[in-house]
Coordinates of C-alpha atoms in Angstrom, one line a residue:
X5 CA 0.0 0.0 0.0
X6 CA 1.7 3.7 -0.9
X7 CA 0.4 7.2 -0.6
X8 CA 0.3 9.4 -3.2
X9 CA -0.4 12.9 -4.7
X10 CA -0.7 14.3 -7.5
X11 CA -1.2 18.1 -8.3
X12 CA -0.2 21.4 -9.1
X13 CA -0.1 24.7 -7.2
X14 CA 1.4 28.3 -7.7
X15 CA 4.8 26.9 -6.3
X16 CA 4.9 24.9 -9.8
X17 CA 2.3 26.6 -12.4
X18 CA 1.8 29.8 -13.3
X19 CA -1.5 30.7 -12.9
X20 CA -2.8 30.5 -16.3
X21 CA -2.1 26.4 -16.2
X22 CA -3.6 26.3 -12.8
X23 CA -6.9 27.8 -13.4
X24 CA -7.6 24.6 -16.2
X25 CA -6.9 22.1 -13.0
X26 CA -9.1 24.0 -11.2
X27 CA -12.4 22.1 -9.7
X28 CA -15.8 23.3 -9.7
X29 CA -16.6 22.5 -5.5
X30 CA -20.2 20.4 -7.3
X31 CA -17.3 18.8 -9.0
X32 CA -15.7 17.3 -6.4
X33 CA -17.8 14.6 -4.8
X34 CA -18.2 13.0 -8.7
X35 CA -14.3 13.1 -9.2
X36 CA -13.6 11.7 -5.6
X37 CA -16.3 8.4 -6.1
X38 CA -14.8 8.5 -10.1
X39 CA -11.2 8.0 -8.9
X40 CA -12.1 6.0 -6.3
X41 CA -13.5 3.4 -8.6
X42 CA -10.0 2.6 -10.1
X43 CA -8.3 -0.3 -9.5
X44 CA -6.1 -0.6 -6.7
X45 CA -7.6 2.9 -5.1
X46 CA -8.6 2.7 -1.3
X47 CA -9.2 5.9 -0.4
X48 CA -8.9 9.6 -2.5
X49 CA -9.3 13.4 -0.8
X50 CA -9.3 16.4 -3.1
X51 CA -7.9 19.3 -1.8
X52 CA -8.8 22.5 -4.5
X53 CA -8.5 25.9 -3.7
X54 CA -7.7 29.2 -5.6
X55 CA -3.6 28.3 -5.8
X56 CA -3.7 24.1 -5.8
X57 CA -5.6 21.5 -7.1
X58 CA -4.3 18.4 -5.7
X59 CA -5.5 14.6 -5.3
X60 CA -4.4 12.8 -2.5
X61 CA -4.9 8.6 -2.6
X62 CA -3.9 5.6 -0.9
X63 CA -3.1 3.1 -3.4
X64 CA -2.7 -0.8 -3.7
X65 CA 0.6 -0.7 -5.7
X66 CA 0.0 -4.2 -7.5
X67 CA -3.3 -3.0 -9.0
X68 CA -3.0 0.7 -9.5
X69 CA -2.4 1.9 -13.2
X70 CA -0.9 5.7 -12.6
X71 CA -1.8 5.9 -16.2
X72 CA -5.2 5.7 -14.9
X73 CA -5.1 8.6 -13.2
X74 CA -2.9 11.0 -15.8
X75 CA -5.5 10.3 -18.2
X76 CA -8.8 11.5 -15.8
X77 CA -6.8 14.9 -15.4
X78 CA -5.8 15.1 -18.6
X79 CA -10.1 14.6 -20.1
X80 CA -10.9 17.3 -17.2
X81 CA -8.1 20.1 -17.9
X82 CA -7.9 19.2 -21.6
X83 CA -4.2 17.9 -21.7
X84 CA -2.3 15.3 -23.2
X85 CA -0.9 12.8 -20.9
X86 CA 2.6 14.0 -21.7
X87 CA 1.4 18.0 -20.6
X88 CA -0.1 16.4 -17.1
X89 CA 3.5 15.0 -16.3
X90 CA 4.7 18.3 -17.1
X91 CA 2.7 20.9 -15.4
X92 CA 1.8 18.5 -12.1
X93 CA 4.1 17.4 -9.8
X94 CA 3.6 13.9 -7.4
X95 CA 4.7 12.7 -3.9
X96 CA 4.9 9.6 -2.4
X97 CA 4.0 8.6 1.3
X98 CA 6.7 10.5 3.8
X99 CA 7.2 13.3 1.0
X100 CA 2.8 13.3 0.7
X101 CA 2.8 13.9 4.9
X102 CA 5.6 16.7 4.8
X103 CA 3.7 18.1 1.8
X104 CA 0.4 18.5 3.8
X105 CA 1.8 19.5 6.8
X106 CA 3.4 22.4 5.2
X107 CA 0.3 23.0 3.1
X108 CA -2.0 23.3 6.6
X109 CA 0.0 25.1 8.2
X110 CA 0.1 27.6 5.7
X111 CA 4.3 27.1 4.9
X112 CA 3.5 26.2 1.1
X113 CA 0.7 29.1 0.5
X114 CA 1.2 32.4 -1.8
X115 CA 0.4 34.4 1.1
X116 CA 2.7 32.4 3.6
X117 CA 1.6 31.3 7.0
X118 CA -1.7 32.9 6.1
X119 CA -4.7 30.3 7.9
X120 CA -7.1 30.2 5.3
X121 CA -6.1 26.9 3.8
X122 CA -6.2 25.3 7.5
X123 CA -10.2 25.6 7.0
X124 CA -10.0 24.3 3.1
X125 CA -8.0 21.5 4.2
X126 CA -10.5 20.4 6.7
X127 CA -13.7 21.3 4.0
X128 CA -11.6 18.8 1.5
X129 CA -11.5 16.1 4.0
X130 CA -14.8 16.8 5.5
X131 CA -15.8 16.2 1.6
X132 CA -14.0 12.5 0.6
X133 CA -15.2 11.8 3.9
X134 CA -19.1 12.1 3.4
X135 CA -19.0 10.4 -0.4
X136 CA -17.2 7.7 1.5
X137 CA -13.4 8.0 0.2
X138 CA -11.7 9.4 3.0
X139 CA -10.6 5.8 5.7
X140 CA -8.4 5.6 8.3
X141 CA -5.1 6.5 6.1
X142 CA -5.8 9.8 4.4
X143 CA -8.6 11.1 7.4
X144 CA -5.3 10.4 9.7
X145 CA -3.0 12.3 8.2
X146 CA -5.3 15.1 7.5
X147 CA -6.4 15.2 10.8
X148 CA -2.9 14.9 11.9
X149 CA -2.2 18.1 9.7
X150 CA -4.9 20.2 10.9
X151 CA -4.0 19.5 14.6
X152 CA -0.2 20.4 14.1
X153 CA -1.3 23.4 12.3
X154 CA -3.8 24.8 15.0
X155 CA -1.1 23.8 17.4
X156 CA 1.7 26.2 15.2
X157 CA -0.7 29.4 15.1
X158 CA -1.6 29.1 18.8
X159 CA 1.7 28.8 20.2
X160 CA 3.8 30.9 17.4
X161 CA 3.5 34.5 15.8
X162 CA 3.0 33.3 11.9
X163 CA -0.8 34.5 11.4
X164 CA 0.4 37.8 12.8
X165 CA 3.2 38.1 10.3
X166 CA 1.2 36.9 7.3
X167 CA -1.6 37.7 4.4
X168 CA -4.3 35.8 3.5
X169 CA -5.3 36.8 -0.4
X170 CA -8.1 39.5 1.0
X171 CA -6.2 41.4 2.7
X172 CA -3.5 41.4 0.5
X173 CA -6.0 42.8 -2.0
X174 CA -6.1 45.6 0.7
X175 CA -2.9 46.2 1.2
X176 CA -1.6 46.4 -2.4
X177 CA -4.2 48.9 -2.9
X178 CA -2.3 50.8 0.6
X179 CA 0.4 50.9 -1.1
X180 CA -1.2 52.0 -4.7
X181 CA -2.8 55.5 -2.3
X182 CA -1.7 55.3 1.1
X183 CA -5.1 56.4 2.5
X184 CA -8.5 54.9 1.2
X185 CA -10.6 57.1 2.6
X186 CA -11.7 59.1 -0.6
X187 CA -10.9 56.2 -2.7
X188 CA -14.0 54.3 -4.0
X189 CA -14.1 50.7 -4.3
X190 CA -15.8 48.3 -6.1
X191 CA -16.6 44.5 -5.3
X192 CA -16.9 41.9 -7.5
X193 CA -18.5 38.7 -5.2
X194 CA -20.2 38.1 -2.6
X195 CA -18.4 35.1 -1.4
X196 CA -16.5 34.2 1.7
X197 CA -12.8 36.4 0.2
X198 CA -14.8 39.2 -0.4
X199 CA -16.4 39.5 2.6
X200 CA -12.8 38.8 4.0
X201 CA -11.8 42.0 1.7
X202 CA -14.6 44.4 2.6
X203 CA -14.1 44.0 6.5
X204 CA -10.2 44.7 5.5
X205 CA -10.7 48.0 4.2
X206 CA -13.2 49.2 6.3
X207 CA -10.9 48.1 9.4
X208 CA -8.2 50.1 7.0
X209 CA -10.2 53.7 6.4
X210 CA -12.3 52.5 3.2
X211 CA -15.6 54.6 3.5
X212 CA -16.9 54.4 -0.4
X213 CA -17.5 50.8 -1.3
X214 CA -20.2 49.0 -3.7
X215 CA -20.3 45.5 -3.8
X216 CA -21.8 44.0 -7.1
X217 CA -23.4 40.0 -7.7
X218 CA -25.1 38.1 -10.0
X219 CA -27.6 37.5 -6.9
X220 CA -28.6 41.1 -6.1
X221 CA -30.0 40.0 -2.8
X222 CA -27.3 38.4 -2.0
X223 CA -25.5 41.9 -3.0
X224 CA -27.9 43.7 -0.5
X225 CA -27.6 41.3 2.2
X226 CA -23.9 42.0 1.7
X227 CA -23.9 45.4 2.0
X228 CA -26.9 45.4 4.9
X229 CA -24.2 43.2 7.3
X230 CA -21.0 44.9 6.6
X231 CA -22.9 48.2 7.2
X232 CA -24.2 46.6 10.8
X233 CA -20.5 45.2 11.5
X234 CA -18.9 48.4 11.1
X235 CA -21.1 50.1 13.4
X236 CA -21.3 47.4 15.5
X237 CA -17.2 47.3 15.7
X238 CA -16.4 50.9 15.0
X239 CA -19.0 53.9 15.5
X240 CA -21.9 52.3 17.2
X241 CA -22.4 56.4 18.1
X242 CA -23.5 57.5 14.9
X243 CA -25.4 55.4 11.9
X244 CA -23.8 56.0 8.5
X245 CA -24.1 53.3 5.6
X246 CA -20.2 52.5 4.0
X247 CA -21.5 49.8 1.7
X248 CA -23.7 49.7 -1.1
X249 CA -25.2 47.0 -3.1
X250 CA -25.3 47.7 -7.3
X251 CA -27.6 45.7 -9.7
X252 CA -24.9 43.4 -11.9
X253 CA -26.8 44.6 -15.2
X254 CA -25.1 48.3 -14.6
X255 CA -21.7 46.7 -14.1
X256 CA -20.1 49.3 -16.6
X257 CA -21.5 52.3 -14.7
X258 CA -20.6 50.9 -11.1
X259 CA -16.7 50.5 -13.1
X260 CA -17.2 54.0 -13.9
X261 CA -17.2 55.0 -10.4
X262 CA -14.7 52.9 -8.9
X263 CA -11.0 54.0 -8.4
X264 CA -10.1 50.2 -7.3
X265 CA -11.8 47.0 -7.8
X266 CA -11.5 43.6 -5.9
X267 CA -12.8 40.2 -7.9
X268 CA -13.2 37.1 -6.5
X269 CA -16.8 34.9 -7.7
X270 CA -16.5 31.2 -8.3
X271 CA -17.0 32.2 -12.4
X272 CA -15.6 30.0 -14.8
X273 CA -15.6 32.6 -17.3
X274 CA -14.4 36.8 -17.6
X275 CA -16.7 38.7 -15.5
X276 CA -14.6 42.4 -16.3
X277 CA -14.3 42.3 -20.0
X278 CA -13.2 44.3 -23.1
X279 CA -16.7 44.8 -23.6
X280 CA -17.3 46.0 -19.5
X281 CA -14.0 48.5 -19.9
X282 CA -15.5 50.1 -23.6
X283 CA -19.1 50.9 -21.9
X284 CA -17.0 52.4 -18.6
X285 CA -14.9 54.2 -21.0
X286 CA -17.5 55.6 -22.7
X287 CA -19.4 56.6 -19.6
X288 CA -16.3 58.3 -18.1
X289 CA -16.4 60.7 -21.3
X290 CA -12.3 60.6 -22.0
X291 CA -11.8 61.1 -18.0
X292 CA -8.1 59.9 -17.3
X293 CA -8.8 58.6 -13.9
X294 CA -6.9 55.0 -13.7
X295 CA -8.5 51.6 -12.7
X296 CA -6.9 49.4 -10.4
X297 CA -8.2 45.6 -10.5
X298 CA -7.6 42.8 -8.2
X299 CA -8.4 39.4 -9.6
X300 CA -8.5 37.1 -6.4
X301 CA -10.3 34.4 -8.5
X302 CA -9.0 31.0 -10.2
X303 CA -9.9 31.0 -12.9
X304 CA -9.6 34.4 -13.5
X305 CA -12.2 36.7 -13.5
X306 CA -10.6 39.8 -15.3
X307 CA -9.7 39.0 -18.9
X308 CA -5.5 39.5 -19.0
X309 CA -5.8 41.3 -22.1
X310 CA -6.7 44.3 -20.2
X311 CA -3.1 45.5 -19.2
X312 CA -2.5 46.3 -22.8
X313 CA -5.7 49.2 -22.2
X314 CA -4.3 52.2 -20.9
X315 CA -5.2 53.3 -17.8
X316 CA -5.8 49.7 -16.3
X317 CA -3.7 48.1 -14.1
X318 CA -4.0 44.5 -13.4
X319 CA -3.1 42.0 -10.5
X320 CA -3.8 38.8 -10.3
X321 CA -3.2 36.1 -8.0
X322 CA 0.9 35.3 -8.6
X323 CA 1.3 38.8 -8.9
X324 CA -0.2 40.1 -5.8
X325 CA 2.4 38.0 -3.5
X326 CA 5.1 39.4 -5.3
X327 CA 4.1 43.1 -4.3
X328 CA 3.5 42.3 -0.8
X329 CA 5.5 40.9 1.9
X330 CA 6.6 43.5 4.4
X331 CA 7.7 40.8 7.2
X332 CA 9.9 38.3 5.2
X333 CA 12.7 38.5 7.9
X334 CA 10.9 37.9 10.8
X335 CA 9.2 35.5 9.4
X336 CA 12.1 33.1 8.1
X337 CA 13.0 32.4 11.4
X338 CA 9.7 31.5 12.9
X339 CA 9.4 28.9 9.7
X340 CA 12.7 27.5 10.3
X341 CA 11.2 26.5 13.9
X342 CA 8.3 25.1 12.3
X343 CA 9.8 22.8 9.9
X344 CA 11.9 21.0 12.2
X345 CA 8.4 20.4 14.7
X346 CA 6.7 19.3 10.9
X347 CA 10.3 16.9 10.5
X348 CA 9.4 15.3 14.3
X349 CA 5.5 15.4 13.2
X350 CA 6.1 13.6 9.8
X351 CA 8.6 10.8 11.8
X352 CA 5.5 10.1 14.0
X353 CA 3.1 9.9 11.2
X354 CA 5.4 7.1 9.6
X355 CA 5.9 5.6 13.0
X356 CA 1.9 5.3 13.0
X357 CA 1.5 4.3 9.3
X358 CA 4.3 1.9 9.4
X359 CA 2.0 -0.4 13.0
X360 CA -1.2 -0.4 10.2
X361 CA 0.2 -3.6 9.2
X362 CA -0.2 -4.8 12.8
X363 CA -3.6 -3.6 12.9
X364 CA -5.3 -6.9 11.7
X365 CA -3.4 -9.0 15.0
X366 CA -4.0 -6.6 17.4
X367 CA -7.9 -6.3 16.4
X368 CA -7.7 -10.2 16.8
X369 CA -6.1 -10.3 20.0
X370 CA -8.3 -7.5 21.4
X371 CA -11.2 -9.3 19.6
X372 CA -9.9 -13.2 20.9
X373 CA -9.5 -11.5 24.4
X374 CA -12.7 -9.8 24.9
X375 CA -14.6 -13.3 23.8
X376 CA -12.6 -15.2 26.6
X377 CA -13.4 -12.6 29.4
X378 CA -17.3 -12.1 28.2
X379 CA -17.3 -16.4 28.4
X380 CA -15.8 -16.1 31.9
X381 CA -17.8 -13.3 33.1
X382 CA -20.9 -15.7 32.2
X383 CA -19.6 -18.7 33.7
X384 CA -19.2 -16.6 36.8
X385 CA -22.9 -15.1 36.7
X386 CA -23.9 -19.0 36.7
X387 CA -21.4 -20.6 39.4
X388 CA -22.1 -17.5 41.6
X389 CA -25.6 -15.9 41.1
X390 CA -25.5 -14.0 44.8
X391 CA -23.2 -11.6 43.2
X392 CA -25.2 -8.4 42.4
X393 CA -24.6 -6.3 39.7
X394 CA -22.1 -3.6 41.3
X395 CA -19.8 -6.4 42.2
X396 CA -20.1 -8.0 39.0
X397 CA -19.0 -4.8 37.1
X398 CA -16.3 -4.9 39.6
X399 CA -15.0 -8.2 38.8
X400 CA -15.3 -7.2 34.9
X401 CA -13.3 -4.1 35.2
X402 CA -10.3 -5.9 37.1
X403 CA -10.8 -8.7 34.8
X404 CA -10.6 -6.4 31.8
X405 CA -7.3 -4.9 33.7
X406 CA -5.6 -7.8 33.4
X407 CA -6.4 -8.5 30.1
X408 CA -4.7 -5.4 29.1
X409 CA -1.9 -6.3 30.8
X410 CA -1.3 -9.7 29.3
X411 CA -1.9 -8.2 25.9
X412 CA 0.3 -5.0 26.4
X413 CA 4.0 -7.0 25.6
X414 CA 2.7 -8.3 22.8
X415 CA 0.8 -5.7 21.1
X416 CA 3.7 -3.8 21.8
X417 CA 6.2 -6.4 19.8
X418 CA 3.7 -6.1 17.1
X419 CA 4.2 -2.5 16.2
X420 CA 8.1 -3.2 16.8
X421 CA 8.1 -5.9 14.4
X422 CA 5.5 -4.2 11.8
X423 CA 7.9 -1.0 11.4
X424 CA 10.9 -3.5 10.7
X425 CA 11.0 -3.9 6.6
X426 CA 11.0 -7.5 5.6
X427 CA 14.8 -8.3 3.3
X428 CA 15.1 -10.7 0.8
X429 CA 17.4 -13.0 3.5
X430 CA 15.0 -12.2 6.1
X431 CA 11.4 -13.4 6.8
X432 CA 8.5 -10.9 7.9
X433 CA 9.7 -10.5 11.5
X434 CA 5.8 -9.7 12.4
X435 CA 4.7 -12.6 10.5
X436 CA 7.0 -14.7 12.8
X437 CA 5.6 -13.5 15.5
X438 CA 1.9 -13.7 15.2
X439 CA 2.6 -17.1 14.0
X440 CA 4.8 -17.8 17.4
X441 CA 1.6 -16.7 19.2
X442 CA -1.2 -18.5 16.9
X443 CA -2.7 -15.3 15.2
X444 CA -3.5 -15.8 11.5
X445 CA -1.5 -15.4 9.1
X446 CA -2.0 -11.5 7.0
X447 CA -3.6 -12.9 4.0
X448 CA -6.1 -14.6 5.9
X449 CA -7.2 -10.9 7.2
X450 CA -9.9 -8.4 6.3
X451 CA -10.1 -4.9 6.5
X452 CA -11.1 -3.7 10.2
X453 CA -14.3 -2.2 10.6
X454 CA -14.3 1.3 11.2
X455 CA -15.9 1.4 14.6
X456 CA -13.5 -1.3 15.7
X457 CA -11.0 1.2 14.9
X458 CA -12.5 3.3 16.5
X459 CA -12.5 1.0 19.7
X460 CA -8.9 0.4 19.5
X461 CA -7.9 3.9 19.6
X462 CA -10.0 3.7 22.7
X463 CA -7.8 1.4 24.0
X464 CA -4.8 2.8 23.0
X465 CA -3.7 0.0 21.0
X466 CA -3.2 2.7 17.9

């Protein structure tokens, strides 16, 4: 069995590739039950956000065709085999844990050390998990991931010294005027990043902003709730509205008015166009006022072609990282403490991974156990019926006691012998074992039911 991952984020691609890899969130549950009908596929997650796509899977090695999977991507981003190998990059089992440990915590974002992904991470496992993909390997080391990485931004400085890609947005624009507080801003969305966004610059002086959907209730309801939050949060003595909502259909006119604009909707197509910019243009009368666009979306929203239009400035994702980072120093020396604690987390991981091959024995000696005490707890409730109930939950817990005991040694020597690798000149040292002790032999076992799992974490036999 192996773990593997295949993908391709802004570390790799430029965003232009990316945005073809990118997956539509009603996509997801079909690809995760799709790939998980391949042979030799256990168990798949899909993690997909606006700077990765990437498919994580635990794999049967003797029945898994990676051709297989090369071929899905390339049907869904429209590449030949040959350009998947080239634009995607893949990991294997210790490389796949470091990766997604780094990725958590924030280490391998575009805006690093930013927390944003922590909550995508657990939404992509949260996903595999209710189609029924996700099992004990890959919901492990995902949960394993997201408890290192809440664990990093509680006990180090990181968040404080980071961007996520909303308030990036609002600080590029910082730097474009220094003070927002004449500037007007448009925004494109209504989603969770601009929402992120619009509470960034009103925190940061922004008094003129119009937030523009395809849902114009949704725009209103937008604009209704920031207007109560920054009341609420900053002049609960007087009532003055900061944020309006604009019909979608006037787009061009609401362009017009804007000095910057922020764009992030889950559109798989251009929302600012040539077309958009002409009707502004034409509404502006010749006006020479410049238009600054943010394009937080993947794919992109804004159409490229517009930084050849004069007076139009463009950022999109890659570029936004480039123009922001004001704590780069500070920050390279929390990170260098966080990858050594990832080093010690990833070592424990393949500590853990390396004992599931003595999962099968220990759930039949826990299982072969629990039969012989439940047998002798009855005979006892028959040889001596005087003893009530209390006492005979007494005898059951010190009988269960030693139980645990007797087991402990060997359970033990079963996770010693499962992380020593079998050599050609040297038999499966576990198989020995369980053998010495008259456990069945592996092929004879099944796959553990998940609430006996479950029970053996309990125990603390895992």
């Amino acid at each position: 069995m192996k773990i593997l991952l295949y993908g391709v984020s802004h570390q790799t691609t430029p965003i232009e590739i990316r945005e073809r890899y990118t997956i539509k969130e009603d996509d997801v549950p079909k690809q995760l039950t799709e790939i998980k009908a391949f042979n030799g596929v256990s168990e798949v997650v899909i993690l997909t956000t606006c700077n990765r796509t990437e498919y994580y899977l635990y794999i049967d090695q003797t029945e898994f065709m990676h051709g297989d999977m090369l071929r899905y991507i390339g049907e869904y981003t429209g590449y030949d085999v040959s350009d998947v190998i080239s634009t995607s990059y893949g990991k294997s089992n210790s490389d796949v844990a470091t990766h997604i440990f780094k990725v958590a915590t924030g280490l391998d974002s575009l805006m690093v050390g930013e927390t944003q992904i922590l909550s995508q991470v657990k939404f992509a496992l949260k996903n595999a998990q209710e189609v029924a993909t996700a099992g004990p390997i890959l919901s492990s080391l995902f949960n394993k991931a997201v408890s290192f990485s809440k664990r990093v931004h509680t006990h180090t400085k990181i968040d404080q010294l980071s961007f996520n890609p909303s308030t990036a947005a609002v600080e590029l624009l910082k730097l474009e005027w220094e003070n927002l507080k004449e500037k007007r801003i448009l925004l494109l969305g209504a989603g969770k990043m601009i929402r992120l966004a619009a509470k960034s610059l009103l925190e940061n002086g922004a008094q003129h902003i119009t937030v523009v959907s395809r849902n114009s209730l949704k725009a209103e309801a937008f604009a209704h709730d920031m207007n109560e939050w920054v009341q609420t949060n900053y002049h609960p003595e007087k009532l003055k509205r900061y944020v309006y909502s604009a019909e979608y259909e006037n787009l061009p006119m609401a362009l017009a008015g804007a000095d910057g604009v922020i764009v992030a909707t889950k559109a798989s197509e251009y929302i600012v166009t040539t077309e958009s910019i002409i009707k502004m243009q034409a509404i502006r009368s010749g006006s020479v006022k410049e238009l600054c666009l943010i394009d937080l979306a993947v794919p992109r929203n804004v159409d490229p072609d517009l930084n050849l239009v004069k007076g139009i400035r463009i950022f999109d994702m890659d570029q936004i990282a480039v123009q922001i980072d004001h704590f780069k120093e500070e920050r390279e020396k929390i990170i260098k403490g966080i990858l050594a604690d990832i080093d010690e987390a990833v070592i424990k991981f393949n500590r853990w991974y390396k004992e599931r091959r003595a999962v099968p024995y220990i759930y039949q000696i826990r299982k072969d156990t629990m039969a012989i005490r439940e047998k002798t707890i009855d005979s006892l409730a028959k040889k001596l019926p005087d003893l009530d109930a209390r006492e005979m939950k007494l005898i059951d817990k010190h009988m269960q006691s030693v139980v645990n005991q007797l087991i402990k040694t060997p359970i033990q020597s079963m996770k010693e012998f499962a992380r020593m690798n079998p050599s050609k000149d040297m038999n499966d040292a576990l198989e020995l074992f369980v053998r010495s002790i008259g456990l069945k032999q592996s092929e004879e076992q099944t796959e553990v039911p998940i609430e006996d799992l479950q029970l053996l974490e309990k125990e603390g036999d895992l």
